[in-house]
Short mmCIF file of C-alpha atoms in Angstrom, two decimals:
data_model
loop_
_atom_site.label_atom_id
_atom_site.label_comp_id
_atom_site.label_asym_id
_atom_site.label_seq_id
_atom_site.Cartn_x
_atom_site.Cartn_y
_atom_site.Cartn_z
CA MET A 215 0.99 -7.82 10.27
CA PRO A 216 2.96 -9.12 7.25
CA SER A 217 6.61 -8.06 7.08
CA VAL A 218 9.31 -8.20 4.39
CA ALA A 219 11.62 -10.05 6.84
CA GLY A 220 8.82 -12.55 7.47
CA TYR A 221 8.50 -13.34 3.77
CA VAL A 222 12.28 -13.56 3.30
CA LYS A 223 12.51 -16.00 6.30
CA LYS A 224 9.75 -18.24 4.85
CA ALA A 225 11.31 -18.20 1.46
CA GLU A 226 14.75 -19.08 2.79
CA GLU A 227 13.42 -21.87 4.99
CA GLN A 228 11.54 -23.51 2.18
CA LYS A 229 14.22 -22.66 -0.40
CA ILE A 230 11.69 -21.00 -2.70
CA PRO A 231 11.39 -17.49 -4.16
CA ILE A 232 9.32 -14.86 -2.34
CA SER A 233 6.71 -15.06 -5.13
CA GLN A 234 5.94 -18.67 -4.23
CA VAL A 235 5.51 -17.81 -0.54
CA ILE A 236 3.04 -15.06 -1.52
CA LEU A 237 1.19 -17.27 -3.98
CA ALA A 238 0.76 -20.13 -1.42
CA GLU A 239 -0.39 -17.70 1.23
CA GLN A 240 -2.90 -16.05 -1.08
CA SER A 241 -4.19 -19.36 -2.31
CA ARG A 242 -4.99 -20.29 1.33
CA GLU A 243 -6.47 -16.89 2.25
CA GLN A 244 -8.62 -16.51 -0.83
CA GLU A 245 -9.55 -20.23 -0.87
CA GLN A 246 -8.61 -20.38 -4.53
CA PRO A 247 -6.34 -22.81 -6.39
CA ARG A 248 -2.93 -21.40 -7.37
CA GLU A 249 -3.68 -21.70 -11.04
CA VAL A 250 -6.75 -19.41 -10.71
CA LEU A 251 -4.62 -16.72 -9.02
CA GLU A 252 -1.81 -17.11 -11.54
CA GLU A 253 -4.25 -16.71 -14.39
CA LYS A 254 -5.72 -13.60 -12.79
CA MET A 255 -2.24 -12.13 -12.42
CA ARG A 256 -1.48 -13.02 -16.05
CA GLN A 257 -4.52 -10.93 -16.97
CA MET A 258 -3.11 -8.03 -15.03
CA LEU A 259 0.12 -8.32 -17.01
CA GLN A 260 -1.88 -8.38 -20.27
CA VAL A 261 -3.68 -5.15 -19.36
CA MET A 262 -0.32 -3.63 -18.52
CA GLN A 263 0.99 -4.60 -21.99
CA GLU A 264 -2.11 -3.02 -23.61
CA SER A 265 -1.74 0.19 -21.61
CA ALA A 266 1.91 0.45 -22.64
CA ARG A 267 1.00 0.07 -26.32
CA GLU A 268 -1.82 2.54 -26.11
CA GLY A 269 0.33 5.14 -24.33
CA GLU A 270 2.94 5.04 -27.13
CA ASN A 271 0.54 6.72 -29.51
CA PRO A 272 2.15 10.07 -30.47
CA GLU A 273 -1.33 11.68 -30.90
CA LEU A 274 -2.41 10.93 -27.31
CA ARG A 275 -3.42 14.01 -25.30
CA SER A 276 -5.17 14.29 -21.96
CA HIS A 277 -8.38 16.34 -21.48
CA SER A 278 -6.42 19.21 -19.97
CA GLY A 279 -3.75 19.04 -22.74
CA LEU A 280 -0.99 18.99 -20.08
CA THR A 281 0.22 15.45 -20.87
CA GLY A 282 0.45 12.92 -23.72
CA GLY A 283 3.00 12.22 -26.43
CA ALA A 284 6.11 12.10 -24.26
CA ALA A 285 6.38 8.30 -24.27
CA SER A 286 6.36 8.26 -28.09
CA LYS A 287 9.27 10.69 -28.23
CA VAL A 288 11.41 8.77 -25.75
CA MET A 289 10.58 5.42 -27.39
CA GLU A 290 11.49 6.75 -30.83
CA ARG A 291 14.96 7.75 -29.52
CA ALA A 292 15.48 4.37 -27.78
CA ARG A 293 14.50 2.41 -30.93
CA GLN A 294 16.99 4.45 -32.95
CA GLY A 295 19.70 3.37 -30.55
CA GLU A 296 20.31 6.92 -29.29
CA SER A 297 19.35 6.30 -25.63
CA LEU A 298 21.99 7.56 -23.15
CA CYS A 299 22.23 4.27 -21.22
CA GLY A 300 21.31 1.79 -23.89
CA PRO A 301 17.97 0.55 -25.19
CA TYR A 302 16.84 -1.07 -21.96
CA PHE A 303 16.99 2.27 -20.05
CA GLY A 304 15.30 4.26 -22.88
CA LYS A 305 12.49 1.71 -23.25
CA ALA A 306 11.90 1.48 -19.48
CA VAL A 307 11.53 5.25 -19.25
CA ALA A 308 9.31 5.35 -22.33
CA ARG A 309 7.00 2.63 -21.02
CA ALA A 310 6.65 4.26 -17.59
CA LEU A 311 5.60 7.44 -19.47
CA ALA A 312 3.37 5.44 -21.76
CA VAL A 313 1.33 3.67 -19.11
CA SER A 314 1.07 6.93 -17.03
CA GLU A 315 -0.05 8.91 -20.08
CA CYS A 316 -2.56 6.21 -20.96
CA ASN A 317 -3.91 6.69 -17.46
CA ALA A 318 -3.98 10.48 -17.76
CA CYS A 319 -5.87 10.17 -21.07
CA MET A 320 -8.63 7.95 -19.56
CA GLY A 321 -7.18 4.72 -20.92
CA ARG A 322 -7.45 1.36 -19.13
CA ILE A 323 -4.66 0.62 -16.57
CA VAL A 324 -3.87 -1.62 -13.64
CA ALA A 325 -3.57 0.41 -10.42
CA ALA A 326 -0.12 -0.83 -9.20
CA PRO A 327 -0.47 0.02 -6.41
CA THR A 328 -2.37 3.22 -7.41
CA ALA A 329 -3.49 4.86 -10.65
CA GLY A 330 -1.02 7.70 -10.11
CA SER A 331 1.95 5.21 -9.98
CA CYS A 332 0.66 2.74 -12.50
CA GLY A 333 3.60 3.14 -14.96
CA ILE A 334 6.48 1.79 -12.83
CA LEU A 335 5.77 -1.97 -12.63
CA PRO A 336 4.71 -2.41 -16.26
CA ALA A 337 7.83 -0.42 -17.38
CA ALA A 338 10.18 -2.52 -15.30
CA LEU A 339 8.67 -5.93 -15.98
CA LEU A 340 7.80 -5.62 -19.64
CA THR A 341 11.19 -4.16 -20.53
CA ILE A 342 13.19 -6.72 -18.59
CA MET A 343 11.07 -9.51 -20.20
CA GLU A 344 11.94 -8.18 -23.63
CA GLU A 345 15.54 -7.32 -23.08
CA LYS A 346 16.54 -10.42 -21.08
CA GLY A 347 14.28 -12.76 -23.02
CA LEU A 348 12.42 -13.85 -19.86
CA SER A 349 9.11 -15.76 -20.01
CA GLU A 350 5.67 -14.38 -19.28
CA GLU A 351 5.60 -16.90 -16.44
CA LYS A 352 8.59 -15.16 -14.80
CA ALA A 353 6.96 -11.78 -15.08
CA VAL A 354 3.68 -13.10 -13.56
CA MET A 355 5.70 -14.45 -10.61
CA GLY A 356 7.55 -11.10 -10.44
CA LEU A 357 4.15 -9.46 -10.02
CA PHE A 358 3.42 -11.72 -7.02
CA THR A 359 6.63 -10.68 -5.37
CA ALA A 360 5.79 -7.01 -6.07
CA ALA A 361 2.32 -7.57 -4.68
CA GLY A 362 3.79 -9.15 -1.50
CA ILE A 363 5.97 -6.06 -0.98
CA GLY A 364 2.90 -3.90 -1.67
CA THR A 365 0.72 -5.63 0.87
CA VAL A 366 3.40 -5.16 3.49
CA ILE A 367 3.61 -1.43 2.81
CA ALA A 368 -0.20 -1.03 2.61
CA SER A 369 -0.66 -2.90 5.88
CA ASN A 370 2.15 -1.25 7.84
CA ALA A 371 2.26 2.21 6.21
CA THR A 372 0.17 3.49 3.26
CA VAL A 373 0.14 3.60 -0.54
CA SER A 374 -2.09 6.63 -0.69
CA GLY A 375 -0.69 10.02 -1.80
CA ALA A 376 -3.34 11.82 0.24
CA GLN A 377 -2.01 10.10 3.34
CA GLY A 378 1.71 9.71 2.73
CA GLY A 379 2.68 11.88 -0.24
CA CYS A 380 4.29 10.71 -3.47
CA GLN A 381 6.80 8.58 -1.60
CA ALA A 382 3.78 6.36 -0.69
CA GLU A 383 2.67 5.93 -4.30
CA VAL A 384 5.70 6.26 -6.57
CA GLY A 385 8.00 5.18 -3.77
CA SER A 386 5.99 1.99 -3.04
CA ALA A 387 5.68 1.14 -6.73
CA SER A 388 9.39 1.60 -7.16
CA ALA A 389 10.20 -0.64 -4.14
CA MET A 390 7.77 -3.29 -5.46
CA ALA A 391 9.35 -3.17 -8.92
CA ALA A 392 12.91 -3.31 -7.57
CA ALA A 393 12.12 -6.55 -5.59
CA ALA A 394 10.36 -8.01 -8.65
CA ILE A 395 13.33 -7.34 -10.99
CA VAL A 396 15.77 -8.94 -8.51
CA GLU A 397 13.72 -12.08 -8.32
CA MET A 398 13.21 -12.27 -12.10
CA MET A 399 16.98 -11.95 -12.53
CA GLY A 400 17.61 -14.80 -10.13
CA GLY A 401 18.49 -12.82 -6.98
CA THR A 402 17.96 -14.32 -3.55
CA PRO A 403 14.94 -13.36 -1.28
CA GLN A 404 17.28 -11.24 0.84
CA MET A 405 18.53 -9.41 -2.28
CA CYS A 406 14.80 -8.66 -3.07
CA ALA A 407 14.43 -7.18 0.39
CA ASN A 408 17.54 -5.09 -0.07
CA ALA A 409 16.36 -3.77 -3.42
CA CYS A 410 12.96 -2.89 -1.92
CA ALA A 411 14.64 -0.99 0.99
CA ILE A 412 17.13 0.84 -1.23
CA ALA A 413 14.46 1.97 -3.68
CA LEU A 414 12.13 3.27 -0.95
CA LYS A 415 14.95 4.97 0.92
CA ASN A 416 15.91 6.93 -2.22
CA VAL A 417 12.57 8.66 -2.46
CA LEU A 418 11.73 9.15 1.21
CA GLY A 419 10.02 12.52 1.69
CA LEU A 420 8.88 12.91 -1.95
CA VAL A 421 5.74 15.08 -1.80
CA CYS A 422 2.44 14.83 -3.67
CA ASP A 423 1.93 18.19 -5.35
CA PRO A 424 -0.21 17.68 -8.45
CA VAL A 425 -0.74 20.82 -10.61
CA ALA A 426 -4.44 21.71 -10.67
CA GLY A 427 -5.10 18.50 -8.63
CA LEU A 428 -4.81 16.40 -11.84
CA VAL A 429 -2.90 13.14 -12.09
CA GLU A 430 -0.56 14.54 -14.76
CA VAL A 431 2.08 17.03 -13.62
CA PRO A 432 4.43 15.91 -12.14
CA CYS A 433 2.96 12.39 -11.77
CA VAL A 434 3.67 11.12 -15.29
CA LYS A 435 7.38 11.98 -15.23
CA ARG A 436 7.76 10.77 -11.66
CA ASN A 437 6.76 7.35 -12.89
CA ALA A 438 9.82 7.50 -15.20
CA MET A 439 11.93 8.33 -12.25
CA GLY A 440 10.34 5.56 -10.34
CA VAL A 441 11.40 2.88 -12.76
CA VAL A 442 14.94 4.24 -13.06
CA ASN A 443 15.22 4.22 -9.28
CA ALA A 444 13.95 0.62 -9.17
CA LEU A 445 16.58 -0.40 -11.73
CA ALA A 446 19.37 1.32 -9.75
CA ALA A 447 18.22 -0.35 -6.53
CA ALA A 448 17.96 -3.75 -8.28
CA GLU A 449 21.40 -3.34 -9.83
CA MET A 450 22.95 -2.72 -6.47
CA ALA A 451 21.08 -5.53 -4.71
CA LEU A 452 21.96 -8.03 -7.44
CA ALA A 453 25.65 -7.10 -7.02
CA GLY A 454 25.38 -7.96 -3.33
CA VAL A 455 25.07 -4.43 -2.01
CA GLU A 456 23.03 -4.49 1.19
CA SER A 457 20.67 -1.91 2.70
CA VAL A 458 21.94 -0.75 6.07
CA ILE A 459 18.39 -0.03 7.22
CA PRO A 460 16.24 -3.15 6.82
CA ALA A 461 13.15 -2.91 4.51
CA ASP A 462 10.59 -3.12 7.31
CA GLU A 463 12.18 -0.22 9.13
CA VAL A 464 12.34 1.81 5.97
CA ILE A 465 8.61 1.25 5.41
CA LEU A 466 7.84 2.49 8.96
CA ALA A 467 10.10 5.49 8.41
CA MET A 468 8.17 6.21 5.25
CA LYS A 469 4.94 6.16 7.21
CA ARG A 470 6.29 8.53 9.88
CA VAL A 471 7.64 10.91 7.25
CA GLY A 472 4.23 10.84 5.59
CA ASN A 473 2.52 11.68 8.89
CA THR A 474 4.78 14.69 9.38
CA LEU A 475 4.19 16.06 5.85
CA PRO A 476 1.93 19.07 5.92
CA ALA A 477 -1.45 18.67 4.23
CA THR A 478 -0.38 21.11 1.50
CA LEU A 479 1.99 18.39 0.24
CA ARG A 480 -0.35 15.52 0.32
CA GLU A 481 -2.48 15.57 -2.86
CA THR A 482 -4.32 18.84 -2.01
CA ALA A 483 -2.69 20.74 -4.83
CA GLU A 484 -1.86 23.62 -2.45
CA GLY A 485 1.91 23.21 -2.19
CA GLY A 486 5.06 22.24 -4.07
CA LEU A 487 4.83 22.43 -7.87
CA ALA A 488 1.08 23.13 -7.67
CA ASP A 489 1.96 26.33 -5.81
CA THR A 490 4.48 27.74 -8.31
CA PRO A 491 3.55 30.67 -10.57
CA THR A 492 3.21 28.37 -13.59
CA GLY A 493 1.31 25.71 -11.54
CA ARG A 494 -1.14 28.30 -10.22
CA SER A 495 -1.66 29.89 -13.66
CA ILE A 496 -2.38 26.43 -15.18
CA ALA A 497 -4.86 25.73 -12.41
CA GLN A 498 -6.58 29.04 -12.92
CA THR A 499 -6.91 28.64 -16.70
CA PHE A 500 -8.08 25.11 -16.27
CA PHE A 501 -10.75 25.92 -13.69
CA GLN A 502 -12.11 28.73 -15.89
CA GLN A 503 -12.36 26.21 -18.74
CA GLU A 504 -14.11 23.77 -16.38
CA ILE A 505 -16.74 26.30 -15.37
CA ARG A 506 -17.40 27.24 -18.98
CA MET B 224 -4.87 -8.64 2.41
CA ASN B 225 -5.69 -9.56 -1.16
CA VAL B 226 -2.77 -9.16 -3.68
CA PHE B 227 -5.26 -7.96 -6.23
CA ASP B 228 -6.00 -4.88 -4.08
CA VAL B 229 -2.35 -3.98 -4.64
CA ILE B 230 -1.90 -5.11 -8.24
CA GLY B 231 -5.32 -3.96 -9.36
CA PRO B 232 -8.00 -3.13 -9.93
CA VAL B 233 -8.11 -2.79 -13.66
CA MET B 234 -9.68 0.63 -14.22
CA ILE B 235 -10.06 3.53 -16.61
CA GLY B 236 -7.78 6.37 -15.48
CA PRO B 237 -6.77 8.86 -14.33
CA SER B 238 -7.88 8.62 -10.71
CA SER B 239 -9.17 5.94 -8.44
CA SER B 240 -11.17 8.40 -6.40
CA HIS B 241 -12.27 10.78 -9.14
CA THR B 242 -12.87 8.20 -11.85
CA ALA B 243 -13.18 4.59 -10.56
CA GLY B 244 -15.01 5.73 -7.34
CA ALA B 245 -17.35 7.97 -9.39
CA VAL B 246 -18.31 5.02 -11.60
CA ARG B 247 -19.24 3.05 -8.47
CA ILE B 248 -21.37 5.87 -7.07
CA GLY B 249 -23.18 5.90 -10.43
CA ASN B 250 -23.54 2.11 -10.37
CA MET B 251 -25.29 2.41 -6.93
CA ALA B 252 -27.68 5.14 -8.14
CA GLY B 253 -28.54 3.20 -11.26
CA ALA B 254 -29.18 0.04 -9.14
CA LEU B 255 -31.63 1.91 -6.94
CA LEU B 256 -33.89 3.07 -9.77
CA PRO B 257 -36.35 0.49 -11.16
CA GLY B 258 -35.87 0.10 -14.90
CA GLU B 259 -33.79 2.24 -17.28
CA PRO B 260 -33.01 5.88 -16.41
CA VAL B 261 -34.19 8.47 -18.98
CA ARG B 262 -33.13 11.54 -17.10
CA ALA B 263 -30.39 12.42 -14.66
CA VAL B 264 -29.46 15.57 -12.80
CA ILE B 265 -26.03 15.27 -11.29
CA GLY B 266 -24.79 17.73 -8.68
CA LEU B 267 -21.01 17.90 -8.18
CA HIS B 268 -19.67 19.12 -4.91
CA GLY B 269 -16.16 20.12 -3.78
CA SER B 270 -13.23 18.59 -5.69
CA PHE B 271 -15.68 16.74 -7.93
CA ALA B 272 -16.87 20.15 -9.16
CA LYS B 273 -13.39 21.74 -9.28
CA THR B 274 -11.40 19.10 -11.05
CA GLY B 275 -14.15 16.70 -12.08
CA ARG B 276 -13.94 17.21 -15.84
CA GLY B 277 -10.13 16.85 -15.97
CA HIS B 278 -10.51 13.56 -14.12
CA GLY B 279 -13.46 12.40 -16.24
CA THR B 280 -15.70 12.42 -13.15
CA ASP B 281 -18.69 13.54 -15.26
CA ARG B 282 -18.25 10.67 -17.77
CA ALA B 283 -17.47 8.22 -14.97
CA LEU B 284 -20.77 9.03 -13.14
CA ALA B 285 -22.74 8.79 -16.38
CA ALA B 286 -21.13 5.47 -17.21
CA GLY B 287 -21.90 4.15 -13.75
CA ILE B 288 -25.58 5.18 -13.96
CA MET B 289 -25.80 3.08 -17.18
CA GLY B 290 -24.27 0.07 -15.35
CA MET B 291 -20.74 0.16 -16.81
CA LEU B 292 -17.96 -1.17 -14.58
CA PRO B 293 -14.85 0.90 -13.64
CA SER B 294 -12.80 -1.07 -16.17
CA ASN B 295 -15.11 -0.45 -19.15
CA SER B 296 -13.28 1.23 -22.08
CA ASP B 297 -16.49 2.99 -23.11
CA ILE B 298 -16.31 5.28 -20.03
CA PRO B 299 -14.61 8.13 -21.95
CA ARG B 300 -17.52 7.96 -24.51
CA SER B 301 -20.25 7.56 -21.93
CA LEU B 302 -21.85 10.97 -22.44
CA GLU B 303 -22.30 10.23 -26.23
CA ILE B 304 -23.50 6.73 -25.35
CA ALA B 305 -26.10 8.24 -22.98
CA LYS B 306 -27.39 10.43 -25.77
CA GLU B 307 -27.72 7.39 -28.08
CA ARG B 308 -29.67 5.56 -25.38
CA GLY B 309 -31.98 8.46 -24.74
CA LEU B 310 -30.65 9.32 -21.28
CA ASP B 311 -30.70 13.05 -20.77
CA ILE B 312 -27.97 14.16 -18.29
CA THR B 313 -27.55 17.65 -16.72
CA PHE B 314 -24.54 18.50 -14.52
CA GLU B 315 -24.57 21.30 -11.99
CA GLU B 316 -22.11 22.58 -9.40
CA ILE B 317 -23.53 22.36 -5.93
CA GLU B 318 -22.43 23.04 -2.39
CA LEU B 319 -23.45 20.60 0.28
CA ASP B 320 -22.92 21.48 3.92
CA GLY B 321 -20.19 19.36 5.55
CA ALA B 322 -20.05 16.83 2.74
CA HIS B 323 -16.85 14.94 1.78
CA PRO B 324 -14.95 16.87 -0.96
CA ASN B 325 -15.61 14.11 -3.53
CA THR B 326 -19.39 14.05 -3.35
CA ALA B 327 -22.07 13.68 -6.04
CA LEU B 328 -25.79 14.12 -5.64
CA ILE B 329 -27.62 12.18 -8.35
CA GLN B 330 -31.32 12.30 -9.15
CA LEU B 331 -32.64 9.83 -11.63
CA TRP B 332 -36.00 9.27 -13.40
CA ASN B 333 -37.31 6.34 -15.40
CA ARG B 334 -39.88 6.38 -18.19
CA GLN B 335 -42.72 5.67 -15.67
CA GLY B 336 -41.73 8.79 -13.66
CA ASP B 337 -40.30 6.92 -10.71
CA THR B 338 -37.39 8.82 -9.23
CA VAL B 339 -34.57 8.27 -6.77
CA THR B 340 -32.03 10.73 -5.26
CA VAL B 341 -28.68 9.40 -4.13
CA GLN B 342 -25.84 11.23 -2.39
CA GLY B 343 -22.53 9.43 -2.36
CA ALA B 344 -18.86 10.24 -1.67
CA SER B 345 -15.72 8.75 -3.18
CA VAL B 346 -13.54 8.28 -0.12
CA GLY B 347 -10.26 7.10 -1.67
CA GLY B 348 -8.81 4.16 -3.62
CA GLY B 349 -12.10 3.63 -5.47
CA GLU B 350 -13.97 3.05 -2.18
CA ILE B 351 -17.31 4.85 -1.84
CA LEU B 352 -19.87 5.70 0.88
CA ILE B 353 -23.51 6.30 -0.09
CA ASN B 354 -24.65 8.89 2.52
CA SER B 355 -28.34 9.28 1.69
CA ILE B 356 -31.14 7.89 -0.39
CA ASP B 357 -34.17 10.12 -1.01
CA GLY B 358 -33.06 12.35 1.86
CA MET B 359 -32.76 9.54 4.38
CA GLY B 360 -29.35 8.91 5.89
CA VAL B 361 -27.63 5.65 5.02
CA GLU B 362 -24.03 4.25 5.14
CA ILE B 363 -23.53 1.96 2.20
CA THR B 364 -20.09 0.90 0.92
CA GLY B 365 -21.33 -1.40 -1.76
CA ASN B 366 -18.70 -4.00 -0.78
CA GLN B 367 -21.26 -6.45 0.69
CA PRO B 368 -24.62 -7.47 -0.69
CA THR B 369 -26.97 -4.76 0.63
CA LEU B 370 -30.74 -5.00 1.18
CA LEU B 371 -32.66 -1.81 1.31
CA VAL B 372 -36.21 -1.94 2.66
CA LEU B 373 -38.58 1.05 2.58
CA HIS B 374 -41.41 0.56 4.97
CA ARG B 375 -43.91 2.17 7.34
CA ASP B 376 -42.45 2.99 10.72
CA VAL B 377 -44.68 0.67 12.86
CA PRO B 378 -43.78 -1.92 15.49
CA GLY B 379 -42.72 -5.38 14.25
CA VAL B 380 -41.51 -4.63 10.70
CA ILE B 381 -37.79 -4.82 11.53
CA ALA B 382 -38.29 -8.04 13.55
CA GLY B 383 -40.35 -9.45 10.65
CA VAL B 384 -37.64 -8.81 8.08
CA THR B 385 -34.75 -9.97 10.24
CA ASN B 386 -36.60 -13.13 11.27
CA TYR B 387 -37.39 -13.89 7.72
CA LEU B 388 -33.71 -13.47 6.73
CA ALA B 389 -32.76 -15.75 9.66
CA MET B 390 -35.21 -18.40 8.58
CA ASN B 391 -33.66 -18.34 5.12
CA GLY B 392 -30.15 -18.74 6.54
CA VAL B 393 -29.06 -15.21 5.62
CA ASN B 394 -26.66 -13.63 8.17
CA ILE B 395 -26.82 -9.84 8.76
CA GLY B 396 -23.36 -8.13 8.99
CA GLY B 397 -24.60 -4.56 9.47
CA PHE B 398 -27.87 -2.75 10.16
CA LYS B 399 -29.04 0.87 10.01
CA LEU B 400 -32.49 2.37 10.24
CA SER B 401 -33.32 5.86 9.13
CA ARG B 402 -36.63 7.60 9.15
CA ARG B 403 -38.05 11.03 8.26
CA LYS B 404 -40.13 11.17 11.46
CA LYS B 405 -41.76 8.79 13.94
CA GLY B 406 -44.59 6.80 12.33
CA ASP B 407 -43.76 7.94 8.81
CA THR B 408 -41.62 6.21 6.16
CA ALA B 409 -38.45 4.44 7.27
CA LEU B 410 -35.55 2.89 5.45
CA MET B 411 -33.77 -0.19 6.68
CA THR B 412 -30.21 -0.84 5.36
CA LEU B 413 -29.01 -4.37 5.89
CA GLU B 414 -25.50 -5.54 4.89
CA LEU B 415 -25.58 -9.24 4.34
CA ASP B 416 -22.83 -11.80 4.44
CA GLU B 417 -24.01 -13.52 1.27
CA LEU B 418 -26.22 -12.62 -1.65
CA PRO B 419 -29.66 -14.25 -0.93
CA ASP B 420 -31.88 -15.88 -3.46
CA GLU B 421 -34.37 -13.74 -5.46
CA SER B 422 -37.16 -15.64 -3.59
CA VAL B 423 -36.00 -14.07 -0.31
CA THR B 424 -36.44 -10.53 -1.57
CA ASN B 425 -39.72 -11.48 -3.15
CA GLY B 426 -40.88 -12.90 0.17
CA ILE B 427 -39.98 -9.60 1.89
CA ARG B 428 -41.93 -7.63 -0.69
CA CYS B 429 -45.12 -9.48 0.40
CA PHE B 430 -44.95 -8.00 3.91
CA PRO B 431 -47.92 -5.56 4.28
CA GLN B 432 -45.96 -2.59 5.67
CA ILE B 433 -43.23 -2.75 3.02
CA SER B 434 -43.47 -0.48 0.01
CA ARG B 435 -40.13 -1.27 -1.61
CA CYS B 436 -37.31 -3.78 -1.25
CA VAL B 437 -34.10 -3.59 -3.32
CA LEU B 438 -31.21 -5.99 -3.22
CA ILE B 439 -27.89 -4.60 -4.44
CA ALA B 440 -25.19 -7.06 -5.38
CA PRO B 441 -21.62 -6.09 -4.23
CA LEU B 442 -20.10 -3.45 -6.55
CA GLN B 443 -17.00 -4.36 -8.55
#
């Protein structure tokens, strides 16, 4: 089984970033030259850029009418320099909303790792590229680091909300993004592992409770939380703050927490926000419309 | 594990199970009908019936039947495109005993009147499982090249087909036989390690006891 510690060790031994370890390993496993894989990842980044643009459309609305248009409001505020924590923060939140709203409105997205959590990586990477003036190349390599963390989580735990709750989707995406940001900002492999661990620890236990079973409420806004959490974790890790619990142990803890979550809180739309008076009433109205 | 299973696939939202998986079930049904479909009756079971429209499951299935891939931006417009192409689609809510909550039952017809009925479930993360074809039980994931052979249930047909594949250097990774009753029609499902040449399927079609042979390339 792959492990975060394993990747960190290899990266430290060879004095290369985690992304290069992942790229070399994938090139061997998939029997493809590195350039081919890099190009494929670049295409993923391009689709992410397109989804972020599409999601900023103020007129965008989902079929149910529950989501759409939030990204445009937040981006407007950020562009006018009114964002609480500076433009980077406002734009990251807006892009997480944009890509998630694009998804909710049947736009084209990259599942990263899932459709429900597709806003977090694009928000983190595209915004850091823009604000810090980093190259596309750096972002592509950031995606390989994120993917490496994602494969560890998928192999040792789960990235499915139906199995592990929202912590497995938004939590995993947040941990992947945190590690990617650290590497893009020049942090060490161990700092990437710390960022991954901190981000995932912060959302342990987060339940999957979609209103009416749709990938909209609360999923879209949880993507915004996911990118903010990734930034906080990356900020701590880059400053040299360490995670007391190592990343691989956090991942296993996430799996065990997921296993103990009742089925009502794992994507069945029977608990949490789905089971509030407003949540139930939305579901009822929506199902009546469906039948008609 | 492939990194593009984690960063990817590129898909039309909002849900890998209710949208991307539904496209792939449609792809499989479309691939099993000879020629272009002109009519489709689509039964939606369980969660597909309950939240299908909100997830675009209806449009995803229609797009899949017409051969669109899960990343095709035309998926949201697929019902209009079907009309333009002269494909008449009817949706109905159904209840299937013991079926997976995300199940669709699709019957298709072509202009010549040929028909095929496919039942498939979207089992998570865009993965699918086709459970039955024309009422005969199968287990097809669409991840490997799959050869379907409809034949008379008499001794030697299976040996004939598997020997023929062996002679052509095609390795079989999975095998399932299903039949309505002894001596009647039977369906062989063979999962292959590589996609064989068209000449191989043509060769199998020449076997006397075989009425149909369809090769399905791996779904995207």
